Amino acid sequence: MKIVIIGGTGLIGSKTAERLRKRGHAVIAASPNTGVNTITGEGLAAVLTGAEVVIDLANSPSFEDKAVLEFFQTSGRNLIAAEKAAGVKHHVALSIIGTDRLPDSGYLRAKVAQEKIIREGGIPYTIVRSTQFFEFLGGIAKEGTIGDTMRLSTGYLQPIASDDVADFVTDAALAAPVNGIVEISGPERLRLCDFVARYLKAIGDTRTVIADPEARYFGTRLQDGSLVSDDHPRIGRVGFDQWFAAQPKK
């Protein structure tokens, strides 16, 4: 069947497209670079013609509160309207575990708004909520860095490999819509400060990590369970050591 991936040239999109093509599906990786823009609507009608499934992996180019909210609301509404016109049968979207538990985060508020548009849009859907990717550990470390130290939250983190995310998104796209949320997670849970310290040790970074329950995670304070799921998430196969061993060495 024809499957359109919005944001199909990014990290998860490219991996998901590869998996779906190997299973014999006609996949179009859509993005502004390929002439498909969910903000302006450019190219949407044409690319969705004949599509049965749409996977929305688009991400805002700006994380500023107002800009990211406008991105997900505009993109979501335009996409759902175009899907209705094209007769799309299944809308799959990638979201984040903890979106509805961290209202101080402008980005997560925007993801809540995106999920609301999907739920109320009238297209059968599956929302895949994921924990953070291993690939984001460096960015998390950078966010908490002051000089030679990192002051990081003690909330729990259970990161997942992007390959596992792509596997789960592929499975969701080929299954019947659940009209609800599927949660996915990595296999190992540690406090955020400890996971980042493990990552820094692996890359040979000698900066000091300070565990601080009050430290902000991209502007918001974490509780122990803010970013993890105990609601029987689907667990990825790749742990940190296996993921790290597969990374290109600089």
CSV table of C-alpha atoms in Angstrom, one decimal:
chain,number,residue,atom,x,y,z
A,1,MET,CA,0.0,0.0,0.0
A,2,LYS,CA,1.0,3.6,-0.3
A,3,ILE,CA,2.3,5.2,2.9
A,4,VAL,CA,3.3,8.8,3.2
A,5,ILE,CA,5.8,9.8,5.9
A,6,ILE,CA,5.7,13.5,6.8
A,7,GLY,CA,9.2,14.3,8.0
A,8,GLY,CA,10.3,11.2,6.2
A,9,THR,CA,13.9,12.4,5.6
A,10,GLY,CA,14.8,12.8,9.3
A,11,LEU,CA,16.3,10.3,11.8
A,12,ILE,CA,13.2,8.2,12.5
A,13,GLY,CA,11.6,8.9,9.1
A,14,SER,CA,14.5,7.6,7.0
A,15,LYS,CA,14.7,4.5,9.1
A,16,THR,CA,11.0,3.9,9.0
A,17,ALA,CA,10.9,4.4,5.3
A,18,GLU,CA,13.6,1.8,4.8
A,19,ARG,CA,11.7,-0.8,6.9
A,20,LEU,CA,8.4,-0.2,5.1
A,21,ARG,CA,10.0,-0.5,1.7
A,22,LYS,CA,11.7,-3.7,2.6
A,23,ARG,CA,8.2,-5.0,3.4
A,24,GLY,CA,7.0,-4.1,-0.1
A,25,HIS,CA,5.1,-0.9,0.5
A,26,ALA,CA,5.2,2.2,-1.7
A,27,VAL,CA,6.7,4.8,0.6
A,28,ILE,CA,7.0,8.6,0.0
A,29,ALA,CA,9.3,10.5,2.3
A,30,ALA,CA,7.7,13.9,2.4
A,31,SER,CA,9.3,17.1,3.7
A,32,PRO,CA,9.7,20.8,2.7
A,33,ASN,CA,12.8,19.7,0.8
A,34,THR,CA,10.7,17.4,-1.4
A,35,GLY,CA,8.0,20.0,-2.0
A,36,VAL,CA,5.6,19.0,0.7
A,37,ASN,CA,5.0,21.6,3.4
A,38,THR,CA,2.4,21.0,6.1
A,39,ILE,CA,2.5,24.6,7.3
A,40,THR,CA,1.7,26.2,3.9
A,41,GLY,CA,-0.2,23.2,2.6
A,42,GLU,CA,2.1,23.1,-0.5
A,43,GLY,CA,2.1,19.6,-2.1
A,44,LEU,CA,-0.1,17.9,0.5
A,45,ALA,CA,-3.1,17.1,-1.8
A,46,ALA,CA,-0.9,15.6,-4.5
A,47,VAL,CA,1.3,13.5,-2.2
A,48,LEU,CA,-1.7,12.1,-0.3
A,49,THR,CA,-3.6,11.0,-3.4
A,50,GLY,CA,-4.0,7.2,-3.0
A,51,ALA,CA,-2.4,7.0,0.4
A,52,GLU,CA,-3.8,4.6,2.9
A,53,VAL,CA,-1.5,5.5,5.8
A,54,VAL,CA,0.1,8.8,6.9
A,55,ILE,CA,2.9,8.8,9.4
A,56,ASP,CA,3.5,12.2,11.0
A,57,LEU,CA,7.1,12.7,12.2
A,58,ALA,CA,7.3,16.4,11.5
A,59,ASN,CA,9.1,18.6,14.0
A,60,SER,CA,9.1,22.3,14.6
A,61,PRO,CA,12.2,24.2,13.5
A,62,SER,CA,11.9,26.4,16.5
A,63,PHE,CA,11.5,25.4,20.2
A,64,GLU,CA,10.3,28.8,21.3
A,65,ASP,CA,7.0,28.4,23.1
A,66,LYS,CA,4.7,30.4,20.7
A,67,ALA,CA,6.4,29.2,17.6
A,68,VAL,CA,6.4,25.5,18.5
A,69,LEU,CA,2.7,25.6,19.4
A,70,GLU,CA,1.8,27.4,16.2
A,71,PHE,CA,3.8,24.8,14.2
A,72,PHE,CA,2.1,21.7,15.6
A,73,GLN,CA,-1.4,23.3,15.5
A,74,THR,CA,-1.1,24.5,12.0
A,75,SER,CA,0.7,21.4,10.7
A,76,GLY,CA,-1.7,19.1,12.4
A,77,ARG,CA,-4.9,20.8,11.2
A,78,ASN,CA,-3.6,21.1,7.6
A,79,LEU,CA,-2.6,17.5,7.6
A,80,ILE,CA,-5.8,16.1,9.0
A,81,ALA,CA,-7.9,18.2,6.5
A,82,ALA,CA,-5.8,16.9,3.6
A,83,GLU,CA,-6.1,13.3,4.8
A,84,LYS,CA,-9.9,13.6,5.0
A,85,ALA,CA,-10.0,14.9,1.4
A,86,ALA,CA,-7.7,12.0,0.2
A,87,GLY,CA,-9.6,9.3,2.1
A,88,VAL,CA,-6.6,8.3,4.3
A,89,LYS,CA,-7.5,5.3,6.5
A,90,HIS,CA,-4.9,5.6,9.3
A,91,HIS,CA,-3.0,8.5,10.8
A,92,VAL,CA,0.1,7.5,12.9
A,93,ALA,CA,2.0,10.2,14.9
A,94,LEU,CA,5.1,10.0,17.1
A,95,SER,CA,4.8,11.8,20.4
A,96,ILE,CA,6.5,11.8,23.8
A,97,ILE,CA,5.9,10.0,27.1
A,98,GLY,CA,5.1,12.7,29.7
A,99,THR,CA,3.5,15.2,27.4
A,100,ASP,CA,0.5,15.6,29.7
A,101,ARG,CA,2.5,15.6,32.9
A,102,LEU,CA,4.8,18.6,32.2
A,103,PRO,CA,2.7,21.7,31.5
A,104,ASP,CA,5.7,24.1,32.2
A,105,SER,CA,7.3,22.8,29.0
A,106,GLY,CA,6.2,24.8,26.0
A,107,TYR,CA,7.3,22.0,23.6
A,108,LEU,CA,5.3,19.4,25.5
A,109,ARG,CA,2.3,21.7,25.6
A,110,ALA,CA,2.5,21.9,21.9
A,111,LYS,CA,2.6,18.1,21.6
A,112,VAL,CA,-0.5,17.9,23.8
A,113,ALA,CA,-2.2,20.3,21.3
A,114,GLN,CA,-1.1,18.1,18.4
A,115,GLU,CA,-2.5,15.0,20.0
A,116,LYS,CA,-5.8,16.8,20.7
A,117,ILE,CA,-6.1,17.7,17.0
A,118,ILE,CA,-5.5,14.0,16.0
A,119,ARG,CA,-8.0,12.6,18.5
A,120,GLU,CA,-10.7,15.0,17.4
A,121,GLY,CA,-9.8,14.9,13.7
A,122,GLY,CA,-12.0,12.1,12.5
A,123,ILE,CA,-9.3,9.9,11.0
A,124,PRO,CA,-8.6,6.5,12.6
A,125,TYR,CA,-5.3,7.0,14.4
A,126,THR,CA,-2.5,5.6,16.5
A,127,ILE,CA,-0.3,7.9,18.7
A,128,VAL,CA,3.1,6.3,19.5
A,129,ARG,CA,4.5,8.0,22.6
A,130,SER,CA,8.2,7.4,23.1
A,131,THR,CA,10.7,8.0,25.8
A,132,GLN,CA,13.8,10.1,24.8
A,133,PHE,CA,16.2,8.7,22.2
A,134,PHE,CA,19.8,7.7,23.1
A,135,GLU,CA,20.8,10.1,20.4
A,136,PHE,CA,19.5,13.0,22.6
A,137,LEU,CA,21.8,12.3,25.6
A,138,GLY,CA,24.4,14.7,24.3
A,139,GLY,CA,21.9,17.5,24.0
A,140,ILE,CA,20.5,16.8,27.5
A,141,ALA,CA,24.1,17.1,28.9
A,142,LYS,CA,24.7,20.3,27.0
A,143,GLU,CA,21.5,21.8,28.4
A,144,GLY,CA,22.6,21.3,32.0
A,145,THR,CA,26.2,22.4,31.6
A,146,ILE,CA,27.7,25.4,33.4
A,147,GLY,CA,31.4,25.6,32.9
A,148,ASP,CA,33.0,22.2,33.8
A,149,THR,CA,29.9,20.9,35.7
A,150,MET,CA,26.5,19.7,34.7
A,151,ARG,CA,23.6,20.1,37.1
A,152,LEU,CA,21.0,17.6,36.1
A,153,SER,CA,17.7,16.3,37.3
A,154,THR,CA,17.2,13.2,39.4
A,155,GLY,CA,14.0,12.3,37.5
A,156,TYR,CA,14.1,8.9,35.8
A,157,LEU,CA,15.1,8.4,32.2
A,158,GLN,CA,14.5,5.2,30.1
A,159,PRO,CA,15.9,6.2,26.7
A,160,ILE,CA,15.3,4.1,23.5
A,161,ALA,CA,17.4,3.6,20.4
A,162,SER,CA,16.1,5.2,17.2
A,163,ASP,CA,16.2,1.9,15.5
A,164,ASP,CA,13.7,0.5,18.0
A,165,VAL,CA,11.5,3.6,17.6
A,166,ALA,CA,11.5,3.0,13.8
A,167,ASP,CA,10.6,-0.6,14.4
A,168,PHE,CA,7.6,0.3,16.6
A,169,VAL,CA,6.4,3.1,14.2
A,170,THR,CA,6.6,0.6,11.3
A,171,ASP,CA,4.6,-1.9,13.3
A,172,ALA,CA,2.0,0.7,14.2
A,173,ALA,CA,1.6,1.8,10.6
A,174,LEU,CA,1.0,-1.7,9.4
A,175,ALA,CA,-1.5,-2.6,12.2
A,176,ALA,CA,-5.1,-1.5,12.6
A,177,PRO,CA,-5.6,1.9,14.2
A,178,VAL,CA,-5.9,1.7,18.0
A,179,ASN,CA,-7.6,5.1,18.3
A,180,GLY,CA,-5.5,5.7,21.3
A,181,ILE,CA,-1.9,5.7,22.6
A,182,VAL,CA,0.8,3.1,22.4
A,183,GLU,CA,3.8,3.7,24.7
A,184,ILE,CA,7.3,2.6,23.8
A,185,SER,CA,10.5,2.7,26.0
A,186,GLY,CA,14.1,1.6,26.2
A,187,PRO,CA,15.0,-1.4,28.3
A,188,GLU,CA,17.1,0.4,31.0
A,189,ARG,CA,15.9,2.9,33.6
A,190,LEU,CA,18.3,5.2,35.5
A,191,ARG,CA,18.0,8.6,37.0
A,192,LEU,CA,18.6,11.2,34.3
A,193,CYS,CA,21.8,12.5,36.0
A,194,ASP,CA,23.2,8.9,36.2
A,195,PHE,CA,22.3,8.1,32.6
A,196,VAL,CA,24.1,11.2,31.3
A,197,ALA,CA,27.1,10.5,33.6
A,198,ARG,CA,27.2,7.0,32.0
A,199,TYR,CA,27.1,8.6,28.5
A,200,LEU,CA,29.9,11.1,29.4
A,201,LYS,CA,32.1,8.3,30.7
A,202,ALA,CA,31.6,6.3,27.5
A,203,ILE,CA,32.7,9.3,25.3
A,204,GLY,CA,35.6,10.2,27.6
A,205,ASP,CA,34.1,13.5,28.9
A,206,THR,CA,35.5,14.3,32.4
A,207,ARG,CA,33.0,17.0,33.3
A,208,THR,CA,31.4,16.6,36.7
A,209,VAL,CA,27.7,15.7,37.0
A,210,ILE,CA,25.8,17.1,40.0
A,211,ALA,CA,22.5,15.4,40.8
A,212,ASP,CA,20.0,18.1,41.6
A,213,PRO,CA,16.2,17.4,42.1
A,214,GLU,CA,15.5,21.1,41.3
A,215,ALA,CA,17.5,21.2,38.1
A,216,ARG,CA,15.4,22.1,35.1
A,217,TYR,CA,15.0,19.8,32.1
A,218,PHE,CA,14.5,22.2,29.2
A,219,GLY,CA,12.8,24.6,31.5
A,220,THR,CA,10.7,22.3,33.6
A,221,ARG,CA,11.2,20.5,36.9
A,222,LEU,CA,10.9,16.7,36.7
A,223,GLN,CA,9.2,14.4,39.2
A,224,ASP,CA,10.6,10.8,39.4
A,225,GLY,CA,8.2,9.5,36.9
A,226,SER,CA,7.7,12.5,34.6
A,227,LEU,CA,9.5,11.0,31.5
A,228,VAL,CA,8.9,7.3,32.0
A,229,SER,CA,6.0,4.9,31.8
A,230,ASP,CA,4.8,2.2,34.1
A,231,ASP,CA,1.7,1.6,32.0
A,232,HIS,CA,3.1,-1.6,30.3
A,233,PRO,CA,5.0,0.1,27.5
A,234,ARG,CA,6.4,-1.9,24.6
A,235,ILE,CA,10.1,-2.3,25.4
A,236,GLY,CA,12.9,-1.9,22.8
A,237,ARG,CA,15.6,-4.5,22.3
A,238,VAL,CA,18.7,-2.2,22.2
A,239,GLY,CA,20.3,-1.2,25.5
A,240,PHE,CA,22.8,1.6,26.0
A,241,ASP,CA,26.0,-0.4,25.6
A,242,GLN,CA,24.8,-2.0,22.4
A,243,TRP,CA,23.6,1.3,21.0
A,244,PHE,CA,26.9,3.1,21.9
A,245,ALA,CA,29.0,0.3,20.4
A,246,ALA,CA,27.3,0.9,17.1
A,247,GLN,CA,27.9,4.6,17.0
A,248,PRO,CA,30.5,6.0,14.6
A,249,LYS,CA,33.7,6.8,16.5
A,250,LYS,CA,35.0,10.3,16.2
